[in-house]
Amino acid sequence: MALVVIGGVAAGLSAAARARRIDPRLEIVVLEKGPVISYGACGLPYFVEGRVNEATDLVVYTPEYFRRERKIEVRTGARAAAIAHPRREVVLETGERVRYERLVIATGARCDTGGIAGSAQPHVFTLHTLDDAERLRRFIAEKRPRRAVVVGAGYIGVEAADALRRRGMRVTVLERSAHALLRDDAEFTAAVRRTLEQHGVELCCGVNVTTVEADRVADVSCDLVVLACGFRPNAVLAAEAGVELGRSGAIRTDERMQSNLSGVYAAGDCAEVTHLVTGRPTYIPLGTTANKTGRVAGANAAGGRERFPGIVGTAIVGVFGVGFATTGFSVAQARAEGFSPVGARIEALARPRYFQGTKTTVELVADRATGRLIGGSVIGEEGAAGRIDVIAAALHSRMRVEDFEQLDLAYSPPFAPVWDPLLIAAQQLRKEI
Amino acid sequence: MALVVIGGVAAGLSAAARARRIDPRLEIVVLEKGPVISYGACGLPYFVEGRVNEATDLVVYTPEYFRRERKIEVRTGARAAAIAHPRREVVLETGERVRYERLVIATGARCDTGGIAGSAQPHVFTLHTLDDAERLRRFIAEKRPRRAVVVGAGYIGVEAADALRRRGMRVTVLERSAHALLRDDAEFTAAVRRTLEQHGVELCCGVNVTTVEADRVADVSCDLVVLACGFRPNAVLAAEAGVELGRSGAIRTDERMQSNLSGVYAAGDCAEVTHLVTGRPTYIPLGTTANKTGRVAGANAAGGRERFPGIVGTAIVGVFGVGFATTGFSVAQARAEGFSPVGARIEALARPRYFQGTKTTVELVADRATGRLIGGSVIGEEGAAGRIDVIAAALHSRMRVEDFEQLDLAYSPPFAPVWDPLLIAAQQLRKEI
């Protein structure tokens, strides 16, 4: 019995490690196309900024570690060119064939450069791999750019803007859509804009970048460009082997993370998962989901029986010290999903006034028909992660607003006010329903 | 129609304010025995410490505010001596009678001095009212005590110890039971002890203080004593009027916060509420519950129809910058409540290592028979409040460990690690079940 895992970052390595726990004797091979494995991709912006000093700080495990401690063979520089499923073989670029009984596809995603012309120029970067980040940091050290454009105001784009600004550059973010951080919510985007502008970063929405010129993007002159236009699943290899893709273009899986092909699992940024608020497949590539789906895929591929019910779309990003956190749907997104949404947004102190609490903004969204919470956002310098996680837990259990309003949350002056902003938002929302 | 509220702090004023919202024309009278109303009692230790500068910083509203803005008559120095329910009258100490149609009893709690002899000496304090705190602060300024004993290692006791230590005193905490912060959990208490000792505060458990002498308590010499032995509900007035008390000695209420007497409601530290983990009445006097139950009692007393389902026992206290948070039951407490509990405790980083995350301890407790989460605790310098609130939300919705393990929690290096400590604890607990 041999398990082959294609991909050696979050999902692939979680799968391999979990498979080993389930079956101590299983032969496990991980094929990674790049030169390193297991790096904290979400730390890349902080490496560019310099807060993380060494690239090696982001590398959690080495192939040697996996070989020695887990008896897992990890091959770097091993790029899969095809999956010959009838013969149960992965064909490498070199022509070598690696046999499997079970296969986990964790091929990840690639930066969507959106057909932008001029992206191959030396001053144009993406921020997806450790190599990307090292090249960008080297470029900054050597060329000392003064004016940067970031294309895309998603998580990576905004984090990159933060990092480049802290490196002393003037930074402009150009975003195609009308909103930032993938949240179709004008007030949320306005808050992102305010925070960026307070720190000297310009955000221009509704700008469709088609070309990067040598010294400018759109009408913004610059000597450094970061493309952060989102991600596309790497699913061609799978699709060519007969693996079914979903509407998003990512691999469709069941609750066991198995694809339509028996014994072939998928996990991480190449796979769809279920959105628990709608019950429908969705594609939201994030590190947390990659680790979780990898773990489940690996367990099941090794003969275990685990399930991954799905996600609720929780995310947080830090922008100059302010947390911008979202889960579920905004009002506009919920409407697009077929709900009759109603939302309430409040601003309140994250701690008592006499304890120098700062302001936090909480938005809650409910479905008018059922009274069920279906989304929320939290913005603040303190407690944004904890508060969005409470909303996320409520989405998981399909909690109604009137029950959420009664939550027995922790209170003590150094930590929270006696009426938590979450509860104030719920009271407000119940009035609106 | 007249509503009378006995008590002008958290529960009483929440009731009055909410009643006004429900019925703009209702005659509302609040009777407060003390000289001030609406103070942040939970801020008292920080006033003693000096972090909160002025006593007035803790006073949220004045009687004038309520009269002018809410058309609520707030009478300070008005001590109720009896409730003559057949005549629907509150009899004041002065002999004056105040008629009501509806009554909210929010008489609060008093410090349980546990029959300790010598508690009337000038160097012995409790920390319950603004006056207590002002007298203590004056004493510290004038007498410059050097050695303090705190009797009781509950929330107030530990906060008082923290405050007095920061004022430069040597501090010893003497606790009758074997555990600190009301958590029957040896490891939790050991963590409290470690944090106290790191900051030079001694914690002695199993010490039954019966007498405070002029210069010592038990064998600890001292020139200042704070008694923090817990609270007893002020329910005599109610009981004498025929209001039924529960086993705790606090007023028994239904989901509408109504007592056994029609039209008579109770709220705050004098009332029992339902513990949602057991479904049984409990007495846990805390500010959050006082505000919530006051709000519901006031709404219903004014003709509204609101409910207070209950609490799960969430609390947090800061000890020299470390948050100690609990909800539901510890293993020992759960066993005493009739569960077959199983617990798991893990230590993990609150943020990624490369982002200088500090360690946090998470314990989760489940009922072996059902797999349902029934308690938890979180200790840490970062994120303890947010994490305990996620566990609290799970207790509210009777979540099972295997569902908790799948929570889609927010991740980004400045805020949390990719595997949140909550999820690591849940994975560990599922192995133990």
Short mmCIF file of N, CA, C and O in Angstrom, two decimals, chain A residues 363-411:
data_model
loop_
_atom_site.label_atom_id
_atom_site.label_comp_id
_atom_site.label_asym_id
_atom_site.label_seq_id
_atom_site.Cartn_x
_atom_site.Cartn_y
_atom_site.Cartn_z
N GLU A 363 -20.50 44.29 12.54
CA GLU A 363 -21.68 44.15 11.70
C GLU A 363 -22.16 42.71 11.79
O GLU A 363 -21.35 41.78 11.75
N LEU A 364 -23.46 42.56 11.97
CA LEU A 364 -24.05 41.22 11.94
C LEU A 364 -25.09 41.19 10.83
O LEU A 364 -25.79 42.17 10.60
N VAL A 365 -25.17 40.04 10.15
CA VAL A 365 -26.14 39.87 9.07
C VAL A 365 -26.99 38.63 9.38
O VAL A 365 -26.45 37.59 9.74
N ALA A 366 -28.29 38.79 9.26
CA ALA A 366 -29.19 37.66 9.51
C ALA A 366 -30.09 37.44 8.31
O ALA A 366 -30.26 38.33 7.46
N ASP A 367 -30.65 36.26 8.25
CA ASP A 367 -31.64 35.94 7.23
C ASP A 367 -33.01 36.26 7.82
O ASP A 367 -33.40 35.72 8.85
N ARG A 368 -33.72 37.17 7.16
CA ARG A 368 -34.99 37.65 7.70
C ARG A 368 -36.00 36.51 7.85
O ARG A 368 -36.77 36.47 8.81
N ALA A 369 -35.96 35.56 6.93
CA ALA A 369 -36.96 34.49 6.94
C ALA A 369 -36.82 33.59 8.16
O ALA A 369 -37.82 33.12 8.71
N THR A 370 -35.60 33.34 8.58
CA THR A 370 -35.39 32.37 9.65
C THR A 370 -34.85 32.99 10.94
O THR A 370 -34.84 32.34 11.98
N GLY A 371 -34.38 34.23 10.87
CA GLY A 371 -33.77 34.86 12.04
C GLY A 371 -32.36 34.35 12.32
O GLY A 371 -31.73 34.72 13.30
N ARG A 372 -31.86 33.52 11.41
CA ARG A 372 -30.55 32.91 11.60
C ARG A 372 -29.44 33.88 11.20
O ARG A 372 -29.56 34.60 10.21
N LEU A 373 -28.36 33.88 11.97
CA LEU A 373 -27.18 34.66 11.60
C LEU A 373 -26.53 34.03 10.37
O LEU A 373 -26.36 32.80 10.33
N ILE A 374 -26.14 34.86 9.41
CA ILE A 374 -25.48 34.31 8.22
C ILE A 374 -24.19 35.05 7.88
O ILE A 374 -23.55 34.73 6.88
N GLY A 375 -23.80 36.00 8.72
CA GLY A 375 -22.54 36.68 8.44
C GLY A 375 -22.23 37.74 9.45
O GLY A 375 -23.07 38.10 10.29
N GLY A 376 -21.02 38.26 9.36
CA GLY A 376 -20.64 39.34 10.24
C GLY A 376 -19.24 39.83 9.92
O GLY A 376 -18.49 39.17 9.19
N SER A 377 -18.92 41.01 10.42
CA SER A 377 -17.56 41.52 10.30
C SER A 377 -17.21 42.28 11.56
O SER A 377 -18.09 42.79 12.26
N VAL A 378 -15.94 42.30 11.86
CA VAL A 378 -15.44 43.02 13.03
C VAL A 378 -14.20 43.79 12.62
O VAL A 378 -13.32 43.24 11.96
N ILE A 379 -14.14 45.05 12.98
CA ILE A 379 -12.97 45.88 12.70
C ILE A 379 -12.51 46.48 14.01
O ILE A 379 -13.31 47.06 14.74
N GLY A 380 -11.24 46.33 14.32
CA GLY A 380 -10.76 46.95 15.55
C GLY A 380 -9.31 46.64 15.85
O GLY A 380 -8.75 45.69 15.32
N GLU A 381 -8.73 47.47 16.70
CA GLU A 381 -7.34 47.25 17.11
C GLU A 381 -7.22 46.16 18.15
O GLU A 381 -6.16 45.59 18.35
N GLU A 382 -8.31 45.89 18.87
CA GLU A 382 -8.27 44.87 19.92
C GLU A 382 -9.44 43.90 19.74
O GLU A 382 -10.56 44.31 19.52
N GLY A 383 -9.15 42.63 19.87
CA GLY A 383 -10.21 41.63 20.00
C GLY A 383 -10.95 41.29 18.73
O GLY A 383 -11.96 40.58 18.78
N ALA A 384 -10.48 41.75 17.57
CA ALA A 384 -11.23 41.46 16.34
C ALA A 384 -11.24 39.96 16.04
O ALA A 384 -12.27 39.41 15.64
N ALA A 385 -10.10 39.30 16.26
CA ALA A 385 -10.03 37.86 15.96
C ALA A 385 -10.98 37.07 16.87
O ALA A 385 -11.74 36.23 16.41
N GLY A 386 -10.92 37.36 18.16
CA GLY A 386 -11.79 36.64 19.09
C GLY A 386 -13.26 36.86 18.77
O GLY A 386 -14.06 35.92 18.79
N ARG A 387 -13.61 38.09 18.46
CA ARG A 387 -15.03 38.37 18.21
C ARG A 387 -15.51 37.74 16.90
O ARG A 387 -16.62 37.21 16.84
N ILE A 388 -14.69 37.76 15.85
CA ILE A 388 -15.15 37.13 14.60
C ILE A 388 -15.28 35.62 14.82
O ILE A 388 -16.17 34.97 14.24
N ASP A 389 -14.43 35.06 15.68
CA ASP A 389 -14.51 33.62 15.93
C ASP A 389 -15.80 33.24 16.66
O ASP A 389 -16.34 32.15 16.46
N VAL A 390 -16.29 34.14 17.51
CA VAL A 390 -17.56 33.88 18.17
C VAL A 390 -18.69 33.86 17.12
O VAL A 390 -19.57 32.99 17.14
N ILE A 391 -18.64 34.81 16.20
CA ILE A 391 -19.66 34.83 15.13
C ILE A 391 -19.53 33.56 14.29
O ILE A 391 -20.53 32.92 13.94
N ALA A 392 -18.29 33.18 13.97
CA ALA A 392 -18.07 31.96 13.18
C ALA A 392 -18.66 30.74 13.87
O ALA A 392 -19.33 29.91 13.24
N ALA A 393 -18.44 30.63 15.18
CA ALA A 393 -19.01 29.50 15.93
C ALA A 393 -20.53 29.52 15.85
O ALA A 393 -21.17 28.47 15.73
N ALA A 394 -21.10 30.72 15.90
CA ALA A 394 -22.56 30.84 15.79
C ALA A 394 -23.04 30.41 14.41
O ALA A 394 -24.10 29.78 14.29
N LEU A 395 -22.29 30.73 13.36
CA LEU A 395 -22.68 30.30 12.01
C LEU A 395 -22.62 28.78 11.92
O LEU A 395 -23.50 28.15 11.32
N HIS A 396 -21.58 28.19 12.51
CA HIS A 396 -21.47 26.72 12.49
C HIS A 396 -22.70 26.07 13.09
O HIS A 396 -23.16 25.05 12.61
N SER A 397 -23.21 26.66 14.18
CA SER A 397 -24.35 26.01 14.84
C SER A 397 -25.68 26.63 14.43
O SER A 397 -26.69 26.41 15.09
N ARG A 398 -25.67 27.40 13.36
CA ARG A 398 -26.90 27.97 12.79
C ARG A 398 -27.70 28.71 13.86
O ARG A 398 -28.92 28.55 13.98
N MET A 399 -27.00 29.51 14.63
CA MET A 399 -27.62 30.21 15.75
C MET A 399 -28.49 31.36 15.25
O MET A 399 -28.17 32.03 14.29
N ARG A 400 -29.61 31.57 15.95
CA ARG A 400 -30.48 32.68 15.63
C ARG A 400 -30.00 33.93 16.36
O ARG A 400 -29.39 33.85 17.41
N VAL A 401 -30.34 35.09 15.83
CA VAL A 401 -29.91 36.36 16.43
C VAL A 401 -30.38 36.44 17.87
O VAL A 401 -29.65 36.88 18.76
N GLU A 402 -31.60 36.02 18.13
CA GLU A 402 -32.13 36.16 19.49
C GLU A 402 -31.41 35.28 20.49
O GLU A 402 -31.38 35.59 21.67
N ASP A 403 -30.80 34.20 20.02
CA ASP A 403 -29.97 33.38 20.92
C ASP A 403 -28.57 33.96 21.05
O ASP A 403 -27.97 33.95 22.12
N PHE A 404 -28.07 34.48 19.95
CA PHE A 404 -26.74 35.11 19.96
C PHE A 404 -26.71 36.27 20.94
O PHE A 404 -25.74 36.48 21.65
N GLU A 405 -27.81 37.01 20.98
CA GLU A 405 -27.92 38.18 21.85
C GLU A 405 -27.76 37.81 23.32
O GLU A 405 -27.46 38.65 24.16
N GLN A 406 -28.00 36.54 23.64
CA GLN A 406 -27.99 36.10 25.04
C GLN A 406 -26.66 35.45 25.43
O GLN A 406 -26.54 34.94 26.54
N LEU A 407 -25.69 35.47 24.53
CA LEU A 407 -24.43 34.77 24.82
C LEU A 407 -23.79 35.28 26.11
O LEU A 407 -23.71 36.48 26.34
N ASP A 408 -23.33 34.34 26.89
CA ASP A 408 -22.67 34.64 28.16
C ASP A 408 -21.17 34.82 27.87
O ASP A 408 -20.39 33.88 27.97
N LEU A 409 -20.80 36.03 27.49
CA LEU A 409 -19.42 36.32 27.10
C LEU A 409 -18.63 36.86 28.29
O LEU A 409 -19.19 37.44 29.22
N ALA A 410 -17.33 36.66 28.23
CA ALA A 410 -16.46 37.05 29.35
C ALA A 410 -16.37 38.56 29.46
O ALA A 410 -16.29 39.28 28.46
N TYR A 411 -16.39 39.02 30.71
CA TYR A 411 -16.25 40.45 30.95
C TYR A 411 -15.29 40.70 32.11
O TYR A 411 -15.39 40.06 33.16
#
